[in-house]
XYZ file of C-alpha atoms in Angstrom:
563
model
C -58.476 -9.949 -2.417
C -55.744 -9.394 -5.002
C -54.793 -5.716 -5.402
C -52.248 -4.112 -7.759
C -49.542 -1.592 -6.936
C -50.513 2.040 -7.468
C -48.657 5.180 -8.457
C -50.851 7.396 -6.200
C -52.447 6.607 -2.851
C -55.847 7.845 -4.060
C -56.015 5.618 -7.146
C -59.332 3.842 -7.331
C -59.731 0.038 -7.074
C -58.276 -1.946 -9.969
C -58.048 -5.645 -10.832
C -54.539 -5.586 -12.335
C -51.477 -3.376 -12.348
C -51.551 -0.689 -14.998
C -49.007 -0.364 -17.779
C -47.596 2.679 -15.976
C -47.027 0.578 -12.835
C -45.282 -2.179 -14.807
C -43.043 0.354 -16.526
C -42.266 2.224 -13.295
C -41.292 -0.901 -11.360
C -39.153 -2.211 -14.199
C -37.377 1.146 -14.324
C -36.765 1.057 -10.550
C -35.418 -2.494 -10.644
C -33.079 -1.684 -13.530
C -31.454 1.164 -11.609
C -29.836 -1.367 -9.271
C -26.670 -2.431 -11.084
C -26.156 -5.302 -8.640
C -29.065 -7.809 -8.616
C -28.106 -8.631 -5.018
C -28.611 -5.009 -3.949
C -31.959 -6.053 -2.454
C -30.054 -7.324 0.578
C -28.530 -3.899 1.139
C -31.919 -2.236 0.717
C -33.653 -4.513 3.227
C -30.832 -4.145 5.759
C -31.128 -0.393 5.287
C -34.888 -0.538 5.870
C -34.287 -2.583 9.027
C -31.932 0.070 10.379
C -34.437 2.790 9.559
C -37.017 0.794 11.503
C -34.821 0.916 14.613
C -33.835 -2.745 14.710
C -31.358 -4.067 17.292
C -30.348 -7.073 15.162
C -30.722 -8.315 11.586
C -30.792 -11.921 10.403
C -30.447 -13.081 6.801
C -31.452 -16.693 6.305
C -31.281 -18.904 3.205
C -33.202 -22.195 3.344
C -33.055 -24.531 0.338
C -35.677 -27.220 -0.097
C -34.787 -29.568 -3.004
C -37.404 -31.076 -5.249
C -37.333 -34.863 -5.095
C -38.545 -35.156 -8.694
C -36.551 -32.504 -10.572
C -33.265 -30.711 -10.023
C -35.081 -27.466 -9.257
C -36.016 -26.790 -5.675
C -37.248 -23.858 -3.609
C -34.934 -21.339 -2.004
C -36.424 -19.173 0.720
C -34.284 -16.065 1.238
C -35.386 -13.922 4.169
C -34.280 -10.796 6.023
C -35.635 -10.385 9.559
C -35.469 -7.427 11.931
C -37.011 -6.533 15.287
C -37.748 -2.903 14.397
C -40.981 -1.051 14.958
C -42.757 -2.748 12.046
C -45.591 -1.452 9.857
C -49.298 -0.996 10.398
C -51.970 -1.165 7.719
C -51.955 2.575 7.073
C -48.175 2.595 6.469
C -48.485 -0.343 4.108
C -51.390 1.001 2.094
C -50.161 4.587 1.854
C -46.442 3.964 1.315
C -45.224 0.431 0.691
C -47.646 -0.457 -2.104
C -47.667 3.034 -3.599
C -44.772 3.703 -5.917
C -42.397 6.567 -5.157
C -43.777 7.135 -1.675
C -41.742 6.841 1.521
C -42.409 7.623 5.162
C -38.760 8.671 5.456
C -38.777 11.589 3.013
C -38.625 14.253 5.713
C -36.668 12.331 8.361
C -32.935 13.210 8.261
C -32.062 10.242 10.515
C -33.176 7.719 7.869
C -30.879 6.369 5.178
C -33.523 5.276 2.682
C -35.692 7.776 0.858
C -37.574 8.131 -2.434
C -39.643 4.965 -1.855
C -37.813 2.791 -4.380
C -35.469 0.594 -2.314
C -37.982 -2.127 -1.509
C -38.621 -2.843 -5.179
C -35.063 -4.109 -5.612
C -36.396 -7.484 -4.372
C -37.945 -8.062 -7.789
C -34.466 -7.946 -9.385
C -33.713 -11.352 -7.838
C -36.540 -12.938 -9.868
C -38.747 -14.300 -7.025
C -42.013 -16.127 -7.682
C -43.433 -14.650 -4.477
C -42.283 -11.946 -2.044
C -43.811 -12.173 1.427
C -43.668 -9.380 4.003
C -44.669 -10.216 7.594
C -44.726 -7.099 9.742
C -46.194 -5.995 13.042
C -45.903 -3.428 15.792
C -45.299 -4.304 19.418
C -48.554 -2.670 20.567
C -50.784 -4.137 17.833
C -53.075 -7.129 18.529
C -52.180 -8.721 15.215
C -49.592 -8.460 12.460
C -49.982 -8.277 8.697
C -48.783 -10.416 5.820
C -48.379 -9.101 2.296
C -47.819 -11.510 -0.559
C -46.379 -9.834 -3.658
C -46.482 -11.534 -7.036
C -44.423 -11.007 -10.211
C -47.430 -9.334 -11.910
C -47.131 -6.580 -9.251
C -50.321 -7.454 -7.432
C -50.490 -8.289 -3.754
C -52.712 -9.767 -1.044
C -52.937 -8.469 2.508
C -54.035 -10.642 5.427
C -53.836 -10.715 9.213
C -51.456 -13.074 11.082
C -50.607 -13.549 14.773
C -49.022 -10.585 16.521
C -45.249 -10.029 16.197
C -42.747 -7.221 16.436
C -40.609 -6.291 13.458
C -40.512 -7.326 9.831
C -39.495 -10.370 7.819
C -39.214 -10.138 4.045
C -39.010 -13.527 2.316
C -38.245 -14.159 -1.343
C -39.327 -17.482 -2.819
C -37.046 -18.505 -5.683
C -37.183 -21.580 -7.883
C -33.575 -22.683 -8.343
C -31.435 -25.717 -9.017
C -29.017 -26.891 -6.345
C -26.103 -25.288 -8.241
C -27.993 -22.006 -8.502
C -28.797 -22.101 -4.784
C -25.106 -22.581 -3.914
C -24.159 -19.698 -6.202
C -26.911 -17.538 -4.687
C -25.529 -18.206 -1.207
C -22.018 -17.158 -2.281
C -23.351 -14.017 -3.937
C -25.387 -13.185 -0.848
C -22.302 -13.426 1.351
C -20.296 -11.291 -1.076
C -23.060 -8.674 -1.327
C -23.521 -8.380 2.426
C -19.770 -8.232 2.990
C -19.412 -5.472 0.428
C -22.490 -3.386 1.136
C -22.956 -3.894 4.882
C -19.506 -4.462 6.454
C -19.922 -1.984 9.297
C -23.698 -1.996 9.679
C -24.864 -0.411 12.942
C -26.577 -3.567 14.261
C -25.474 -7.207 14.548
C -25.922 -8.789 11.103
C -25.894 -12.575 10.736
C -26.070 -14.723 7.612
C -27.108 -18.350 8.081
C -27.829 -21.010 5.472
C -29.578 -24.363 5.672
C -29.835 -27.092 3.060
C -27.509 -25.306 0.632
C -25.660 -28.031 -1.316
C -22.309 -26.240 -0.840
C -22.749 -26.570 2.922
C -24.476 -24.834 5.811
C -22.843 -21.793 7.323
C -23.372 -19.213 10.038
C -21.423 -15.991 9.411
C -21.262 -12.717 11.328
C -21.126 -9.935 8.731
C -20.723 -6.733 10.708
C -17.312 -5.734 12.042
C -15.796 -2.630 13.638
C -15.291 0.407 11.464
C -11.571 0.327 10.809
C -9.170 -0.008 7.895
C -6.258 -2.311 7.160
C -2.755 -1.301 6.152
C 0.735 -0.754 7.549
C -0.060 2.849 8.536
C -3.632 3.571 9.595
C -5.688 6.029 11.614
C -9.251 5.813 12.900
C -10.772 9.044 14.177
C -14.222 9.453 15.716
C -15.542 12.973 15.254
C -18.741 12.450 17.245
C -21.249 9.723 18.028
C -22.403 9.555 14.407
C -19.285 10.350 12.373
C -16.076 8.313 12.111
C -13.230 8.303 9.574
C -10.574 5.663 8.907
C -7.487 6.397 6.804
C -4.564 4.302 5.547
C -1.405 5.209 3.678
C -1.678 3.483 0.310
C -0.201 4.209 -3.147
C -3.605 3.321 -4.604
C -5.859 6.110 -3.353
C -9.576 5.470 -2.884
C -12.528 6.518 -0.754
C -15.711 4.800 0.464
C -18.751 6.564 1.919
C -21.028 4.889 4.480
C -24.144 5.756 6.413
C -24.536 3.676 9.576
C -22.168 1.082 8.162
C -23.919 0.665 4.795
C -21.829 1.453 1.740
C -23.234 4.296 -0.346
C -20.414 4.697 -2.850
C -16.738 3.888 -3.361
C -14.357 5.370 -5.899
C -10.713 6.031 -6.731
C -11.619 9.635 -7.552
C -10.303 11.316 -4.405
C -8.351 14.544 -3.816
C -6.038 12.747 -1.357
C -3.236 10.983 -3.265
C -1.521 8.244 -1.318
C -4.486 7.806 1.044
C -7.141 5.103 1.111
C -9.922 6.285 3.378
C -13.535 5.816 4.313
C -16.086 7.761 6.282
C -19.288 6.790 8.037
C -21.549 9.757 8.704
C -25.237 10.023 9.507
C -25.719 12.968 7.131
C -24.284 11.270 4.035
C -26.912 9.976 1.615
C -27.020 8.253 -1.739
C -28.365 9.908 -4.856
C -31.796 9.210 -6.325
C -30.211 6.630 -8.641
C -28.630 4.958 -5.579
C -25.293 4.513 -7.333
C -23.437 7.467 -5.827
C -23.260 9.756 -2.825
C -24.774 13.228 -2.810
C -22.277 16.058 -3.352
C -23.686 18.291 -0.629
C -22.438 20.047 2.508
C -22.035 16.738 4.361
C -19.904 15.391 1.511
C -17.699 18.512 1.528
C -17.327 18.290 5.304
C -16.173 14.667 5.092
C -13.602 15.569 2.419
C -12.302 18.446 4.542
C -12.031 16.286 7.674
C -10.146 13.571 5.793
C -7.723 16.072 4.258
C -6.975 17.603 7.660
C -6.374 14.193 9.265
C -4.115 13.160 6.383
C -2.012 16.314 6.755
C -1.665 15.970 10.526
C -2.183 12.758 12.473
C -1.783 10.333 9.549
C 1.312 12.173 8.368
C 2.884 11.872 11.823
C 2.297 8.122 11.750
C 3.701 7.929 8.237
C 6.944 9.616 9.324
C 7.282 7.250 12.295
C 6.469 4.170 10.204
C 8.954 5.208 7.498
C 11.665 5.475 10.159
C 10.729 2.110 11.664
C 10.758 0.317 8.297
C 14.028 1.959 7.337
C 15.579 0.837 10.612
C 14.298 -2.748 10.267
C 15.540 -2.998 6.707
C 18.972 -1.566 7.510
C 19.359 -3.903 10.493
C 18.424 -6.871 8.307
C 21.058 -5.909 5.731
C 23.673 -5.565 8.439
C 22.783 -9.090 9.579
C 23.095 -10.381 5.968
C 19.349 -10.997 5.730
C 16.824 -9.810 3.088
C 15.282 -6.401 3.967
C 11.720 -7.107 5.141
C 10.149 -3.857 3.899
C 11.836 -3.348 0.519
C 8.677 -2.821 -1.526
C 7.098 -0.755 1.227
C 10.048 1.638 1.459
C 10.032 2.147 -2.310
C 6.303 2.913 -2.304
C 6.620 5.270 0.645
C 9.577 7.066 -0.921
C 7.308 7.957 -3.841
C 4.542 9.145 -1.524
C 6.985 11.186 0.586
C 7.531 13.655 -2.241
C 3.926 14.804 -2.575
C 1.030 16.120 -0.540
C -0.410 15.350 1.894
C 2.833 13.914 3.352
C 5.718 15.735 1.610
C 8.426 14.902 4.135
C 11.045 17.467 5.050
C 14.727 16.456 4.779
C 15.090 16.152 8.552
C 12.049 13.841 8.718
C 13.411 11.122 6.431
C 15.242 8.298 8.205
C 17.791 7.037 5.698
C 19.060 3.464 6.056
C 22.835 3.426 6.505
C 25.048 0.896 4.785
C 26.900 0.505 8.125
C 26.505 1.992 11.607
C 28.921 4.836 12.327
C 31.891 4.319 14.633
C 30.762 7.169 16.887
C 27.331 5.585 17.429
C 27.188 1.845 16.606
C 23.516 1.715 17.608
C 22.498 4.104 14.834
C 21.400 2.289 11.675
C 19.620 5.279 10.079
C 20.403 8.966 9.662
C 18.015 11.866 9.206
C 20.569 14.481 8.133
C 18.797 16.921 10.419
C 20.490 20.261 11.149
C 23.402 19.706 13.507
C 23.541 15.969 12.769
C 26.061 14.418 10.392
C 26.887 17.806 8.941
C 28.512 17.101 5.580
C 27.785 18.868 2.311
C 27.494 15.646 0.309
C 25.030 12.800 0.569
C 26.674 9.551 -0.469
C 24.778 6.435 -1.407
C 25.365 2.844 -2.444
C 23.275 -0.029 -3.748
C 25.195 -2.591 -1.724
C 27.243 -2.434 1.494
C 30.901 -3.162 0.848
C 34.338 -3.019 2.381
C 34.511 0.582 1.144
C 31.278 1.659 2.878
C 32.418 -0.127 6.046
C 35.708 1.815 5.956
C 33.805 5.086 5.510
C 31.605 4.251 8.499
C 34.720 3.723 10.593
C 35.626 7.316 9.662
C 32.108 8.481 10.632
C 31.176 9.170 7.013
C 27.544 8.053 6.483
C 26.524 6.227 3.309
C 22.842 5.771 2.482
C 21.978 2.211 1.463
C 19.452 2.519 -1.354
C 19.603 -1.224 -1.913
C 17.254 -1.864 1.006
C 14.440 -0.918 -1.403
C 15.401 -3.691 -3.820
C 14.092 -2.976 -7.344
C 12.610 0.254 -5.959
C 15.999 1.801 -5.181
C 15.359 4.498 -7.787
C 12.453 5.780 -5.684
C 14.728 6.272 -2.672
C 17.314 7.952 -4.902
C 14.674 10.334 -6.294
C 13.695 11.248 -2.741
C 17.334 11.828 -1.783
C 17.874 14.071 -4.794
C 14.661 15.960 -4.117
C 15.846 16.837 -0.623
C 19.445 17.711 -1.480
C 21.002 19.505 -4.427
C 21.594 16.933 -7.135
C 25.296 17.697 -7.545
C 25.759 16.908 -3.856
C 24.133 13.482 -4.098
C 26.819 11.112 -5.340
C 27.326 7.348 -5.518
C 30.051 6.423 -3.069
C 32.053 4.721 -5.835
C 32.236 8.019 -7.719
C 34.368 9.590 -5.005
C 36.051 7.132 -2.649
C 38.309 4.141 -3.048
C 39.695 1.693 -0.544
C 43.191 0.314 -1.164
C 44.085 -2.718 0.934
C 47.522 -4.286 0.981
C 47.885 -8.047 1.118
C 50.170 -9.452 3.803
C 53.415 -10.850 2.430
C 52.602 -14.273 3.897
C 49.437 -14.366 1.764
C 51.383 -14.001 -1.494
C 52.686 -16.797 -3.707
C 56.523 -17.019 -3.934
C 56.841 -15.426 -7.392
C 54.622 -12.501 -6.222
C 57.041 -11.890 -3.369
C 59.912 -12.068 -5.881
C 58.195 -9.379 -7.961
C 57.901 -7.067 -4.935
C 61.571 -7.651 -4.080
C 62.521 -6.716 -7.661
C 60.288 -3.611 -7.655
C 61.596 -1.985 -4.463
C 65.082 -1.070 -5.807
C 63.425 0.681 -8.780
C 61.080 2.910 -6.715
C 63.561 5.800 -6.215
C 63.523 6.411 -9.976
C 59.907 7.541 -9.618
C 60.259 9.086 -6.167
C 58.153 6.347 -4.515
C 58.784 4.990 -1.025
C 57.027 1.588 -0.886
C 55.121 -0.896 -3.036
C 52.381 -3.383 -2.175
C 50.249 -5.953 -3.897
C 46.594 -5.658 -2.883
C 43.038 -4.786 -3.923
C 41.148 -1.618 -4.829
C 37.439 -1.216 -4.025
C 35.188 1.610 -5.136
C 36.399 4.352 -7.460
C 39.238 3.067 -9.656
C 38.630 -0.608 -9.003
C 39.365 -1.184 -12.702
C 42.737 0.572 -12.426
C 46.088 -1.227 -12.128
C 47.341 0.922 -9.244
C 46.689 3.559 -6.616
C 49.270 5.817 -4.972
C 48.963 7.461 -1.559
C 50.882 8.927 1.337
C 52.578 6.044 3.050
C 51.666 5.135 6.625
C 53.889 2.218 7.637
C 51.413 1.189 10.339
C 48.442 0.814 7.976
C 47.401 -1.921 5.598
C 44.136 -0.156 4.587
C 44.047 3.222 2.868
C 40.790 5.188 2.391
C 41.239 7.740 -0.378
C 39.152 10.606 -1.696
C 39.565 10.536 -5.470
C 38.638 14.214 -5.836
C 41.241 15.331 -3.323
C 43.989 12.713 -2.926
C 44.723 12.191 -6.656
C 45.303 8.457 -6.151
C 46.295 7.823 -9.781
C 49.245 10.209 -9.907
C 52.792 9.367 -8.791
C 53.889 12.084 -6.392
C 57.126 12.217 -4.451
C 57.219 10.152 -1.265
C 54.070 8.111 -1.990
C 53.460 4.381 -1.663
C 52.296 2.347 -4.643
C 49.598 -0.341 -4.421
C 49.306 -2.675 -7.392
C 45.904 -4.289 -7.853
C 46.658 -7.995 -7.931
C 43.575 -8.822 -10.024
C 44.343 -6.337 -12.806
C 45.464 -8.144 -16.023
C 48.676 -6.127 -16.322
C 49.694 -6.785 -12.713
C 48.656 -10.437 -12.917
C 50.831 -10.862 -16.044
C 53.815 -9.318 -14.241
C 53.340 -11.653 -11.278
C 53.295 -14.602 -13.662
C 56.402 -13.342 -15.529
C 58.276 -13.067 -12.237
C 58.418 -16.869 -12.151
C 61.302 -16.758 -14.660
C 62.664 -13.171 -14.633
C 61.531 -10.984 -11.668
C 63.801 -8.063 -12.660
C 62.479 -7.782 -16.215
C 58.884 -8.211 -15.011
C 59.386 -5.445 -12.422
C 60.922 -3.023 -14.948
C 58.187 -3.583 -17.532
C 55.401 -3.182 -14.963
C 56.812 -0.030 -13.383
C 57.336 1.615 -16.803
C 53.718 0.810 -17.714
C 52.482 2.288 -14.408
C 54.529 5.453 -14.936
C 53.186 5.820 -18.461
C 49.595 5.357 -17.187
C 50.166 8.043 -14.551
C 51.771 10.425 -17.064
C 54.988 10.442 -15.039
C 57.463 8.759 -17.389
C 59.930 11.220 -18.924
C 63.386 10.552 -20.389
C 65.155 11.175 -17.100
C 62.979 8.808 -15.101
C 63.086 6.216 -17.867
C 66.891 6.271 -17.851
C 66.929 6.083 -14.076
C 64.682 2.999 -14.163
C 66.984 1.203 -16.617
C 70.047 2.197 -14.597
C 68.546 0.805 -11.379
C 67.307 -2.330 -13.159
C 70.706 -3.096 -14.720
C 73.364 -2.214 -12.116
C 76.977 -2.530 -13.259
């Protein structure tokens, strides 16, 4: 006998569904934003029925005459099943559920089953039986919201089958959407969940859906609170949260109070709202938020500090080996996260990549600037290792290599400035220069002639020696640098704020930068007249240094034109 759905269990016999029933079911179906949500709802019902395994099967039977065939989409479980009283008092009565007062059940409100009508089936069949019953029951639901109930051979559990009239292309699309829906809504379901297809034009498949409750990312943490509550967290610039109950997704959002953390929680006491599009904001929700915040501040933060140090070390080592830093983007992202809660790294916790290992400890490629370590008031940085930074390292002066972060170097610089007073964070080129003399044998003949012509003129300016060479770092655009002469050295590391390298003081040596236009012109002029080239160059240098007065000028001409 055909019987309609009812809105109350005590409604009298009717021949067709009332207008109220039609309106109620349409309203319930419309509340499911995803038409494939029926898969989630049936998997949820299977879990509530105590199943040990769930099978989703799609079987397409093409029509030999037309392009439209029949797709049978079924969900099978081996749970405790339903008897006739459960069916007649709950399943076919709108807004009734046997789970209303059971806190261990996910589904409530008696609306989940009706999501099957959102898929547009011509028939919905429910075969269900209990293990101790002599026979099972079959319900056949029709689109007009009437049903038939009949007895079938005994079985344990429930199979819900949707019969859909679809073309081969629609069947292939339905299979893809089914896989996507199950993967999204049921990734960690608390029972083996298998999707198998047969006759689908795109190809048969057999896919295991469920997987362990974990989270991907370079820095992660999975923490089990008890047998029914587990959290998984990952450091991620794009914060988000997902709520699960027994592995079924209830809600996911980017609205989370934990910046820099992507996390999810599976807890038995989390439940969706009546509209089934969100999670209830109740005590269980607050507890999950509190647990996640505590884990982010403690265990996840510890892993973040260690991972930051490891990435910094790998990237610095790669730069030292003349290879691209492997974690450039990661370091930049983490530098931004390190400034804020829940991580907010202390100065001693940041492992800074060094441009070069220090002479005192060649194995060290990072520095933390912790108390008692590398005690210097300034923090020097560079975007690229150079001969200057190598010379500083040989003097045990650390230089932070911001260039390991590639385009994200500004993020590392912001972190460095946040941890140290800004006027003590300086680019290495703003303070140091490296003057390197070229060996005489490396000079062209007319360059050697220029040096020979310059040396007799040096006493006029109180200088002791002159070299041709290069200047790196601060003052690399200058024509010269002057410094205390060490006859054993060919490399001179100078502090521009202390050594005054661009002034001509008594007893200093003079290095002329061979690539500077003025020096290069003098070298070229020495081909024909080394003495005149030397006089003109030294006068220009003295003028640049502010050291040329009438006495020194006369002395230069006297030495340049001996009687």
